[in-house]
Amino acid sequence: MTKIEAPVYKDQIPGTSGLRKKVKHFRQPGYLENFIQSIFNAIAPCTGKTLVIGGDGRYFNRQAIQVIIKMAVANNFKKLLIGQGGILSTPAASCVIRKYKADGGIILSASHNPGGPDQDFGVKYNTGSGAPAPEALTADIAKHTREIRHYNIVKIDDIDLDIIASCRRSNTQIDIISAVDDYARLMATLFDFTVIRSLLSGHSFKMCFDAMHAVTGDYARTIIEQQLGAPKGTVINAVPLPDFGGGHPDPNLVYARELVERMQAGSGISLGAASDGDGDRNMILGEGFYINPCDSLAVIAANAQLLPAFKSGLTGVARSMPTSRALDRVASALDIDCYETPTGWKYFGNLLDAGKIQICGEESFGTGANHVREKDGLWAVLCWLNILAVKGKTPEQVMRSHWKSYGRDYFTRHDYEGIDLDDAENMFNTLQEKLPALAGQTFGSHRVGQADNFSYVDPVDNSLSSNQGVRLLFENNARAVFRLSGTGTSGATLRIYFDRFEHAGGNLDLDPQAALNSLIECADEIAGINAFTGRSKPDVIT
Ligand code: G1P
Ligand code: ZN
């Protein structure tokens, strides 16, 4: 074992979802090593522990895994479970951690961010429950990165990641395991595969799954084509590539353009779905019909009793604060609890562990449940398939009848990407200063009822997370929420979320941009987006 002196990097602070930087940044001498050693120091002692390792297959994945293996051996881990080819989708990693009762896992991914030598990379630590490290642990890891003096590594040959096999190096057993099998087995226990199989192998129902050249390619082909009998070719862009084919592996209307084009009205394809770089996000489309992730979450919760996993009912659900309140309406109809958490999956972990919730989600194309501790793209698609198969309806019919029962929460998110950090900070500081005076003021047709910066007290461990986004709550059941992204890697990304409730008897057929237009104008008037950033329109609208 060699101890190598570690240069200290001051920017190794995990964000919404682990440490994310450009590949070049990660390639600085000792940069990856310092962060990995800091994780190991934070969870010490490593002796006797089992660690899962896998990533989304992006550029630098394999090299990073070889480094982590050598460091894990040097730090005396008992066992490493590594996905074949260095691959594990994020939900599959969570599944493997839980199934084999590992002590934790390292997931290499920058999720939906592009990959390649000039693009993004990321490292995330998940705990033994399979959940992303809670804030206290990520803060401790960050503290270690500032105090680190050396890292431990062994000089051994690279391990063959492509063959399922076991070997031993020093005190560490290294198992290369199937990346797909455990996850696929878990899915089969949660859904009615028989009813989905008859839907997918019939002639009237066609689906298209866009894997976006990212990690879900193999998972979707195995589950949707091989196990559920959908015709070959149902999964498109199925071959995972280190640069995702040059695309941006984010399943939304902008980046999943090929799928959106295929799903135009008249295409005869009933269900369209896509997943992101590491397989935890999903987008659901009907034929010529987009389903907002907030609505998708509400539909899944409302129809949970149709899914074998939730036969005995739900006790609670949760959504991140900026996610629309469509879920809350379902919860109140079911008379179950509904929690509002800060943005980021890590806040759902305690609620899931404590059995307070079974289903949860975020507006950012993240939906999941208590089967793992990560959001799960393919799981959401299987939920829809199962619901459609039982109901014998199209996604559009299911969505419209949902709105007719619960009313519709119009929702949109506007992202301003790569804005100047100082501009973003000035805008936020000015808005923050304005907050106390805003309640009672009217802007256009919107009167502010409450204006604050969201804080959350975790009901399980009482930990406080403050500064989680500025909320403008209007008296006409509308909201505007402002946050800065914690996952971006260049400049600042400003996210503004808008939603407004329309009751079941109101106009349910508007284009969300039109339905929210006056709210969007009012938010600009209050926050001065254009004045501070110089931008006249968002880069991405979802
Ligand atoms: C974004 C999403 C958030 C999600 C995270 C990881 O974080 O907004 O909901 O949990 O990616 O997928 P952000 O960049 O907004 O901090
Ligand atoms: Zn992701």
Short mmCIF file of N, CA and C in Angstrom, two decimals, residues 194-342:
data_model
loop_
_atom_site.label_atom_id
_atom_site.label_comp_id
_atom_site.label_asym_id
_atom_site.label_seq_id
_atom_site.Cartn_x
_atom_site.Cartn_y
_atom_site.Cartn_z
N THR A 194 -47.38 -10.17 -16.43
CA THR A 194 -48.26 -10.92 -17.36
C THR A 194 -49.17 -9.95 -18.11
N VAL A 195 -49.77 -9.04 -17.36
CA VAL A 195 -50.71 -8.12 -18.02
C VAL A 195 -49.95 -7.14 -18.93
N ILE A 196 -48.75 -6.74 -18.52
CA ILE A 196 -47.96 -5.83 -19.38
C ILE A 196 -47.52 -6.57 -20.65
N ARG A 197 -47.15 -7.84 -20.47
CA ARG A 197 -46.70 -8.63 -21.63
C ARG A 197 -47.82 -8.74 -22.66
N SER A 198 -49.06 -8.96 -22.17
CA SER A 198 -50.12 -9.10 -23.18
C SER A 198 -50.40 -7.76 -23.86
N LEU A 199 -50.19 -6.66 -23.14
CA LEU A 199 -50.36 -5.34 -23.78
C LEU A 199 -49.29 -5.13 -24.85
N LEU A 200 -48.03 -5.41 -24.49
CA LEU A 200 -46.92 -5.10 -25.39
C LEU A 200 -46.80 -6.06 -26.56
N SER A 201 -47.32 -7.29 -26.38
CA SER A 201 -47.17 -8.22 -27.49
C SER A 201 -48.41 -8.21 -28.39
N GLY A 202 -49.44 -7.44 -27.98
CA GLY A 202 -50.63 -7.33 -28.83
C GLY A 202 -50.36 -6.40 -30.00
N HIS A 203 -51.37 -6.25 -30.90
CA HIS A 203 -51.12 -5.44 -32.09
C HIS A 203 -51.57 -3.99 -31.95
N SER A 204 -52.42 -3.74 -30.95
CA SER A 204 -53.00 -2.39 -30.89
C SER A 204 -52.12 -1.40 -30.11
N PHE A 205 -51.13 -1.90 -29.39
CA PHE A 205 -50.35 -1.01 -28.53
C PHE A 205 -48.88 -1.03 -28.95
N LYS A 206 -48.39 0.16 -29.29
CA LYS A 206 -46.98 0.25 -29.66
C LYS A 206 -46.31 1.21 -28.69
N MET A 207 -45.09 0.92 -28.30
CA MET A 207 -44.39 1.89 -27.49
C MET A 207 -43.00 2.17 -28.03
N CYS A 208 -42.42 3.29 -27.61
CA CYS A 208 -41.06 3.62 -28.00
C CYS A 208 -40.32 4.12 -26.76
N PHE A 209 -39.20 3.48 -26.46
CA PHE A 209 -38.39 3.90 -25.31
C PHE A 209 -37.06 4.44 -25.82
N ASP A 210 -36.77 5.68 -25.49
CA ASP A 210 -35.52 6.30 -25.94
C ASP A 210 -34.49 6.24 -24.81
N ALA A 211 -33.48 5.40 -25.01
CA ALA A 211 -32.44 5.27 -23.97
C ALA A 211 -31.38 6.36 -24.11
N MET A 212 -31.48 7.18 -25.13
CA MET A 212 -30.61 8.35 -25.31
C MET A 212 -29.12 7.98 -25.28
N HIS A 213 -28.79 6.79 -25.76
CA HIS A 213 -27.41 6.30 -25.76
C HIS A 213 -26.81 6.33 -24.36
N ALA A 214 -27.67 6.15 -23.37
CA ALA A 214 -27.19 6.23 -21.99
C ALA A 214 -27.40 4.88 -21.31
N VAL A 215 -27.30 4.87 -19.99
CA VAL A 215 -27.16 3.61 -19.27
C VAL A 215 -28.38 2.70 -19.38
N THR A 216 -29.58 3.24 -19.58
CA THR A 216 -30.76 2.34 -19.55
C THR A 216 -30.88 1.45 -20.77
N GLY A 217 -30.05 1.66 -21.79
CA GLY A 217 -30.15 0.82 -22.99
C GLY A 217 -30.27 -0.67 -22.68
N ASP A 218 -29.31 -1.19 -21.92
CA ASP A 218 -29.32 -2.63 -21.63
C ASP A 218 -30.48 -3.02 -20.72
N TYR A 219 -30.78 -2.17 -19.77
CA TYR A 219 -31.88 -2.47 -18.84
C TYR A 219 -33.20 -2.51 -19.60
N ALA A 220 -33.42 -1.51 -20.46
CA ALA A 220 -34.70 -1.43 -21.17
C ALA A 220 -34.84 -2.56 -22.18
N ARG A 221 -33.74 -2.89 -22.86
CA ARG A 221 -33.84 -3.99 -23.82
C ARG A 221 -34.16 -5.30 -23.09
N THR A 222 -33.48 -5.53 -21.96
CA THR A 222 -33.73 -6.77 -21.23
C THR A 222 -35.17 -6.82 -20.73
N ILE A 223 -35.63 -5.75 -20.11
CA ILE A 223 -36.94 -5.80 -19.46
C ILE A 223 -38.07 -5.62 -20.49
N ILE A 224 -37.99 -4.56 -21.28
CA ILE A 224 -39.13 -4.24 -22.16
C ILE A 224 -39.18 -5.17 -23.37
N GLU A 225 -38.02 -5.40 -23.99
CA GLU A 225 -38.06 -6.24 -25.21
C GLU A 225 -37.99 -7.73 -24.87
N GLN A 226 -37.00 -8.11 -24.05
CA GLN A 226 -36.85 -9.56 -23.83
C GLN A 226 -37.88 -10.12 -22.86
N GLN A 227 -38.06 -9.47 -21.71
CA GLN A 227 -38.94 -10.07 -20.70
C GLN A 227 -40.41 -9.73 -20.94
N LEU A 228 -40.70 -8.55 -21.47
CA LEU A 228 -42.10 -8.16 -21.63
C LEU A 228 -42.58 -8.30 -23.07
N GLY A 229 -41.70 -8.75 -23.93
CA GLY A 229 -42.13 -9.14 -25.27
C GLY A 229 -42.40 -8.02 -26.26
N ALA A 230 -41.96 -6.79 -25.96
CA ALA A 230 -42.13 -5.73 -26.97
C ALA A 230 -41.23 -6.06 -28.16
N PRO A 231 -41.67 -5.69 -29.37
CA PRO A 231 -40.85 -6.02 -30.54
C PRO A 231 -39.46 -5.40 -30.46
N LYS A 232 -38.49 -6.07 -31.06
CA LYS A 232 -37.13 -5.51 -31.15
C LYS A 232 -37.19 -4.15 -31.83
N GLY A 233 -36.42 -3.21 -31.32
CA GLY A 233 -36.46 -1.87 -31.91
C GLY A 233 -37.37 -0.94 -31.13
N THR A 234 -38.10 -1.52 -30.16
CA THR A 234 -38.94 -0.66 -29.30
C THR A 234 -38.03 0.31 -28.54
N VAL A 235 -36.85 -0.19 -28.14
CA VAL A 235 -35.89 0.67 -27.45
C VAL A 235 -34.99 1.30 -28.51
N ILE A 236 -35.01 2.61 -28.59
CA ILE A 236 -34.15 3.28 -29.58
C ILE A 236 -32.95 3.93 -28.87
N ASN A 237 -31.92 4.22 -29.65
CA ASN A 237 -30.66 4.76 -29.09
C ASN A 237 -30.22 3.91 -27.90
N ALA A 238 -30.26 2.59 -28.13
CA ALA A 238 -30.10 1.64 -27.03
C ALA A 238 -28.66 1.35 -26.67
N VAL A 239 -27.72 1.72 -27.53
CA VAL A 239 -26.32 1.39 -27.22
C VAL A 239 -25.70 2.52 -26.39
N PRO A 240 -25.32 2.18 -25.14
CA PRO A 240 -24.71 3.22 -24.29
C PRO A 240 -23.37 3.68 -24.89
N LEU A 241 -23.15 4.96 -24.97
CA LEU A 241 -21.90 5.51 -25.49
C LEU A 241 -21.29 6.46 -24.47
N PRO A 242 -19.94 6.53 -24.43
CA PRO A 242 -19.29 7.37 -23.41
C PRO A 242 -19.65 8.85 -23.54
N ASP A 243 -20.06 9.26 -24.76
CA ASP A 243 -20.44 10.69 -24.90
C ASP A 243 -21.92 10.80 -25.24
N PHE A 244 -22.66 9.72 -24.99
CA PHE A 244 -24.11 9.71 -25.25
C PHE A 244 -24.41 10.12 -26.70
N GLY A 245 -23.50 9.77 -27.61
CA GLY A 245 -23.70 10.11 -29.02
C GLY A 245 -23.65 11.62 -29.26
N GLY A 246 -23.00 12.32 -28.35
CA GLY A 246 -22.89 13.78 -28.52
C GLY A 246 -24.13 14.51 -28.00
N GLY A 247 -25.10 13.75 -27.52
CA GLY A 247 -26.35 14.39 -27.06
C GLY A 247 -26.31 14.79 -25.60
N HIS A 248 -27.40 15.33 -25.19
CA HIS A 248 -27.56 15.79 -23.81
C HIS A 248 -28.56 14.79 -23.21
N PRO A 249 -28.11 13.84 -22.39
CA PRO A 249 -29.00 12.73 -22.02
C PRO A 249 -30.02 13.12 -20.96
N ASP A 250 -30.85 14.08 -21.29
CA ASP A 250 -31.85 14.58 -20.36
C ASP A 250 -33.22 14.40 -21.00
N PRO A 251 -34.06 13.56 -20.40
CA PRO A 251 -35.34 13.25 -21.05
C PRO A 251 -36.36 14.38 -20.86
N ASN A 252 -36.26 15.39 -21.69
CA ASN A 252 -37.29 16.43 -21.68
C ASN A 252 -37.63 16.76 -23.13
N LEU A 253 -38.56 17.71 -23.31
CA LEU A 253 -39.04 17.98 -24.67
C LEU A 253 -37.96 18.57 -25.56
N VAL A 254 -36.96 19.19 -24.95
CA VAL A 254 -35.91 19.81 -25.76
C VAL A 254 -34.87 18.77 -26.16
N TYR A 255 -34.37 18.01 -25.19
CA TYR A 255 -33.24 17.13 -25.48
C TYR A 255 -33.65 15.76 -26.03
N ALA A 256 -34.86 15.31 -25.73
CA ALA A 256 -35.29 14.01 -26.30
C ALA A 256 -36.08 14.28 -27.59
N ARG A 257 -35.46 15.05 -28.46
CA ARG A 257 -36.16 15.52 -29.66
C ARG A 257 -36.59 14.37 -30.57
N GLU A 258 -35.71 13.39 -30.71
CA GLU A 258 -36.05 12.28 -31.62
C GLU A 258 -37.33 11.58 -31.16
N LEU A 259 -37.42 11.33 -29.87
CA LEU A 259 -38.61 10.67 -29.33
C LEU A 259 -39.85 11.55 -29.53
N VAL A 260 -39.69 12.84 -29.23
CA VAL A 260 -40.83 13.76 -29.36
C VAL A 260 -41.33 13.76 -30.80
N GLU A 261 -40.39 13.76 -31.77
CA GLU A 261 -40.80 13.73 -33.18
C GLU A 261 -41.51 12.43 -33.52
N ARG A 262 -41.00 11.32 -33.00
CA ARG A 262 -41.65 10.04 -33.28
C ARG A 262 -43.05 9.95 -32.69
N MET A 263 -43.28 10.71 -31.62
CA MET A 263 -44.54 10.60 -30.89
C MET A 263 -45.61 11.58 -31.36
N GLN A 264 -45.36 12.25 -32.50
CA GLN A 264 -46.36 13.20 -33.01
C GLN A 264 -47.71 12.52 -33.16
N ALA A 265 -48.77 13.33 -33.07
CA ALA A 265 -50.12 12.80 -33.29
C ALA A 265 -50.16 12.08 -34.64
N GLY A 266 -50.79 10.94 -34.69
CA GLY A 266 -50.88 10.18 -35.93
C GLY A 266 -49.78 9.14 -36.06
N SER A 267 -48.85 9.12 -35.12
CA SER A 267 -47.73 8.18 -35.22
C SER A 267 -48.16 6.74 -34.94
N GLY A 268 -49.27 6.59 -34.24
CA GLY A 268 -49.72 5.24 -33.89
C GLY A 268 -48.93 4.65 -32.74
N ILE A 269 -48.08 5.45 -32.11
CA ILE A 269 -47.33 4.94 -30.95
C ILE A 269 -48.06 5.42 -29.69
N SER A 270 -48.51 4.48 -28.87
CA SER A 270 -49.35 4.84 -27.73
C SER A 270 -48.56 5.43 -26.57
N LEU A 271 -47.37 4.89 -26.32
CA LEU A 271 -46.60 5.35 -25.17
C LEU A 271 -45.15 5.63 -25.58
N GLY A 272 -44.68 6.80 -25.23
CA GLY A 272 -43.28 7.14 -25.46
C GLY A 272 -42.63 7.39 -24.11
N ALA A 273 -41.38 6.97 -23.98
CA ALA A 273 -40.71 7.19 -22.70
C ALA A 273 -39.23 7.35 -22.95
N ALA A 274 -38.58 8.08 -22.06
CA ALA A 274 -37.13 8.24 -22.17
C ALA A 274 -36.55 8.28 -20.78
N SER A 275 -35.25 7.96 -20.71
CA SER A 275 -34.56 8.04 -19.43
C SER A 275 -33.25 8.79 -19.62
N ASP A 276 -32.61 9.16 -18.52
CA ASP A 276 -31.44 10.03 -18.64
C ASP A 276 -30.12 9.27 -18.56
N GLY A 277 -29.02 10.01 -18.46
CA GLY A 277 -27.68 9.44 -18.45
C GLY A 277 -27.54 8.25 -17.53
N ASP A 278 -28.00 8.37 -16.29
CA ASP A 278 -27.79 7.32 -15.29
C ASP A 278 -29.07 6.56 -14.95
N GLY A 279 -30.14 6.80 -15.70
CA GLY A 279 -31.33 5.95 -15.58
C GLY A 279 -32.27 6.27 -14.44
N ASP A 280 -32.09 7.41 -13.80
CA ASP A 280 -33.02 7.68 -12.71
C ASP A 280 -34.16 8.61 -13.12
N ARG A 281 -34.02 9.30 -14.25
CA ARG A 281 -35.11 10.20 -14.68
C ARG A 281 -36.00 9.52 -15.71
N ASN A 282 -37.17 10.05 -15.90
CA ASN A 282 -38.05 9.54 -16.95
C ASN A 282 -38.91 10.65 -17.51
N MET A 283 -39.25 10.49 -18.79
CA MET A 283 -40.29 11.35 -19.38
C MET A 283 -41.33 10.42 -20.00
N ILE A 284 -42.59 10.76 -19.81
CA ILE A 284 -43.69 9.96 -20.34
C ILE A 284 -44.45 10.80 -21.37
N LEU A 285 -44.68 10.20 -22.53
CA LEU A 285 -45.46 10.88 -23.57
C LEU A 285 -46.57 9.96 -24.04
N GLY A 286 -47.73 10.57 -24.35
CA GLY A 286 -48.74 9.84 -25.10
C GLY A 286 -48.57 10.21 -26.57
N GLU A 287 -49.47 9.73 -27.41
CA GLU A 287 -49.37 10.08 -28.83
C GLU A 287 -49.72 11.55 -29.00
N GLY A 288 -48.72 12.36 -29.37
CA GLY A 288 -48.94 13.80 -29.50
C GLY A 288 -49.34 14.46 -28.18
N PHE A 289 -48.93 13.88 -27.08
CA PHE A 289 -49.41 14.36 -25.78
C PHE A 289 -48.31 14.23 -24.73
N TYR A 290 -47.95 15.37 -24.15
CA TYR A 290 -46.87 15.40 -23.14
C TYR A 290 -47.46 15.28 -21.74
N ILE A 291 -46.86 14.44 -20.93
CA ILE A 291 -47.31 14.34 -19.55
C ILE A 291 -46.26 14.96 -18.64
N ASN A 292 -46.66 16.01 -17.96
CA ASN A 292 -45.73 16.68 -17.06
C ASN A 292 -45.36 15.75 -15.91
N PRO A 293 -44.08 15.74 -15.50
CA PRO A 293 -43.67 14.82 -14.42
C PRO A 293 -44.47 15.00 -13.12
N CYS A 294 -44.92 16.21 -12.84
CA CYS A 294 -45.72 16.42 -11.62
C CYS A 294 -47.04 15.66 -11.75
N ASP A 295 -47.60 15.71 -12.95
CA ASP A 295 -48.86 14.99 -13.20
C ASP A 295 -48.63 13.48 -13.22
N SER A 296 -47.50 13.08 -13.80
CA SER A 296 -47.20 11.65 -13.86
C SER A 296 -47.12 11.07 -12.45
N LEU A 297 -46.47 11.80 -11.57
CA LEU A 297 -46.35 11.37 -10.17
C LEU A 297 -47.74 11.23 -9.54
N ALA A 298 -48.61 12.22 -9.80
CA ALA A 298 -49.96 12.20 -9.22
C ALA A 298 -50.76 11.02 -9.77
N VAL A 299 -50.61 10.75 -11.07
CA VAL A 299 -51.34 9.62 -11.69
C VAL A 299 -50.88 8.30 -11.08
N ILE A 300 -49.58 8.16 -10.91
CA ILE A 300 -49.06 6.91 -10.34
C ILE A 300 -49.60 6.72 -8.92
N ALA A 301 -49.59 7.79 -8.14
CA ALA A 301 -50.10 7.68 -6.76
C ALA A 301 -51.59 7.36 -6.76
N ALA A 302 -52.33 8.02 -7.66
CA ALA A 302 -53.79 7.83 -7.68
C ALA A 302 -54.16 6.41 -8.10
N ASN A 303 -53.28 5.78 -8.90
CA ASN A 303 -53.58 4.44 -9.41
C ASN A 303 -52.72 3.36 -8.76
N ALA A 304 -52.10 3.71 -7.64
CA ALA A 304 -51.15 2.78 -7.01
C ALA A 304 -51.81 1.43 -6.70
N GLN A 305 -53.07 1.46 -6.37
CA GLN A 305 -53.72 0.19 -5.98
C GLN A 305 -53.76 -0.80 -7.15
N LEU A 306 -53.53 -0.32 -8.38
CA LEU A 306 -53.51 -1.24 -9.53
C LEU A 306 -52.16 -1.94 -9.66
N LEU A 307 -51.17 -1.48 -8.90
CA LEU A 307 -49.82 -2.05 -9.03
C LEU A 307 -49.59 -3.05 -7.89
N PRO A 308 -49.15 -4.27 -8.23
CA PRO A 308 -48.96 -5.28 -7.19
C PRO A 308 -48.15 -4.79 -5.99
N ALA A 309 -47.15 -3.94 -6.23
CA ALA A 309 -46.30 -3.48 -5.13
C ALA A 309 -47.08 -2.71 -4.07
N PHE A 310 -48.18 -2.09 -4.48
CA PHE A 310 -48.91 -1.23 -3.54
C PHE A 310 -50.32 -1.76 -3.28
N LYS A 311 -50.48 -3.07 -3.44
CA LYS A 311 -51.80 -3.69 -3.25
C LYS A 311 -52.42 -3.30 -1.92
N SER A 312 -51.55 -3.23 -0.89
CA SER A 312 -52.12 -2.96 0.43
C SER A 312 -52.25 -1.46 0.72
N GLY A 313 -52.09 -0.65 -0.29
CA GLY A 313 -52.35 0.78 -0.12
C GLY A 313 -51.11 1.58 0.28
N LEU A 314 -51.27 2.88 0.30
CA LEU A 314 -50.17 3.78 0.64
C LEU A 314 -50.45 4.42 1.98
N THR A 315 -49.38 4.76 2.71
CA THR A 315 -49.60 5.54 3.94
C THR A 315 -49.21 7.00 3.73
N GLY A 316 -48.35 7.24 2.75
CA GLY A 316 -47.95 8.61 2.52
C GLY A 316 -47.18 8.76 1.21
N VAL A 317 -47.07 9.99 0.76
CA VAL A 317 -46.33 10.31 -0.46
C VAL A 317 -45.56 11.60 -0.20
N ALA A 318 -44.62 11.92 -1.09
CA ALA A 318 -43.85 13.16 -0.91
C ALA A 318 -43.46 13.72 -2.26
N ARG A 319 -43.27 15.03 -2.26
CA ARG A 319 -42.79 15.71 -3.46
C ARG A 319 -41.81 16.79 -3.04
N SER A 320 -40.92 17.17 -3.97
CA SER A 320 -40.04 18.30 -3.65
C SER A 320 -40.87 19.57 -3.73
N MET A 321 -40.41 20.58 -3.02
CA MET A 321 -41.19 21.82 -2.89
C MET A 321 -41.58 22.41 -4.23
N PRO A 322 -40.66 22.54 -5.22
CA PRO A 322 -41.08 23.18 -6.47
C PRO A 322 -42.05 22.34 -7.32
N THR A 323 -42.18 21.06 -7.00
CA THR A 323 -43.09 20.18 -7.76
C THR A 323 -44.54 20.63 -7.53
N SER A 324 -45.37 20.55 -8.55
CA SER A 324 -46.74 21.05 -8.41
C SER A 324 -47.50 20.27 -7.34
N ARG A 325 -48.60 20.84 -6.92
CA ARG A 325 -49.35 20.23 -5.82
C ARG A 325 -50.39 19.21 -6.30
N ALA A 326 -50.24 18.73 -7.54
CA ALA A 326 -51.16 17.70 -8.04
C ALA A 326 -51.15 16.48 -7.12
N LEU A 327 -49.96 16.16 -6.60
CA LEU A 327 -49.83 14.99 -5.71
C LEU A 327 -50.61 15.21 -4.41
N ASP A 328 -50.59 16.44 -3.91
CA ASP A 328 -51.26 16.74 -2.65
C ASP A 328 -52.77 16.45 -2.76
N ARG A 329 -53.31 16.73 -3.96
CA ARG A 329 -54.76 16.52 -4.14
C ARG A 329 -55.10 15.04 -4.10
N VAL A 330 -54.21 14.24 -4.67
CA VAL A 330 -54.42 12.79 -4.62
C VAL A 330 -54.32 12.31 -3.17
N ALA A 331 -53.29 12.81 -2.48
CA ALA A 331 -53.09 12.39 -1.08
C ALA A 331 -54.31 12.74 -0.25
N SER A 332 -54.85 13.93 -0.49
CA SER A 332 -55.98 14.30 0.36
C SER A 332 -57.20 13.44 0.01
N ALA A 333 -57.37 13.10 -1.26
CA ALA A 333 -58.49 12.20 -1.62
C ALA A 333 -58.30 10.81 -1.02
N LEU A 334 -57.05 10.37 -0.94
CA LEU A 334 -56.78 9.03 -0.38
C LEU A 334 -56.70 9.08 1.14
N ASP A 335 -56.72 10.29 1.67
CA ASP A 335 -56.58 10.52 3.10
C ASP A 335 -55.26 9.93 3.65
N ILE A 336 -54.18 10.27 2.94
CA ILE A 336 -52.84 9.84 3.39
C ILE A 336 -51.97 11.09 3.52
N ASP A 337 -50.79 10.93 4.16
CA ASP A 337 -49.91 12.08 4.37
C ASP A 337 -49.21 12.48 3.07
N CYS A 338 -48.90 13.77 2.98
CA CYS A 338 -48.13 14.26 1.84
C CYS A 338 -47.06 15.20 2.37
N TYR A 339 -45.80 14.89 2.11
CA TYR A 339 -44.68 15.69 2.62
C TYR A 339 -44.11 16.56 1.51
N GLU A 340 -43.65 17.74 1.90
CA GLU A 340 -43.03 18.68 0.96
C GLU A 340 -41.57 18.85 1.38
N THR A 341 -40.65 18.39 0.55
CA THR A 341 -39.23 18.35 0.91
C THR A 341 -38.43 19.33 0.03
N PRO A 342 -37.20 19.64 0.40
CA PRO A 342 -36.36 20.44 -0.50
C PRO A 342 -36.03 19.64 -1.77
#
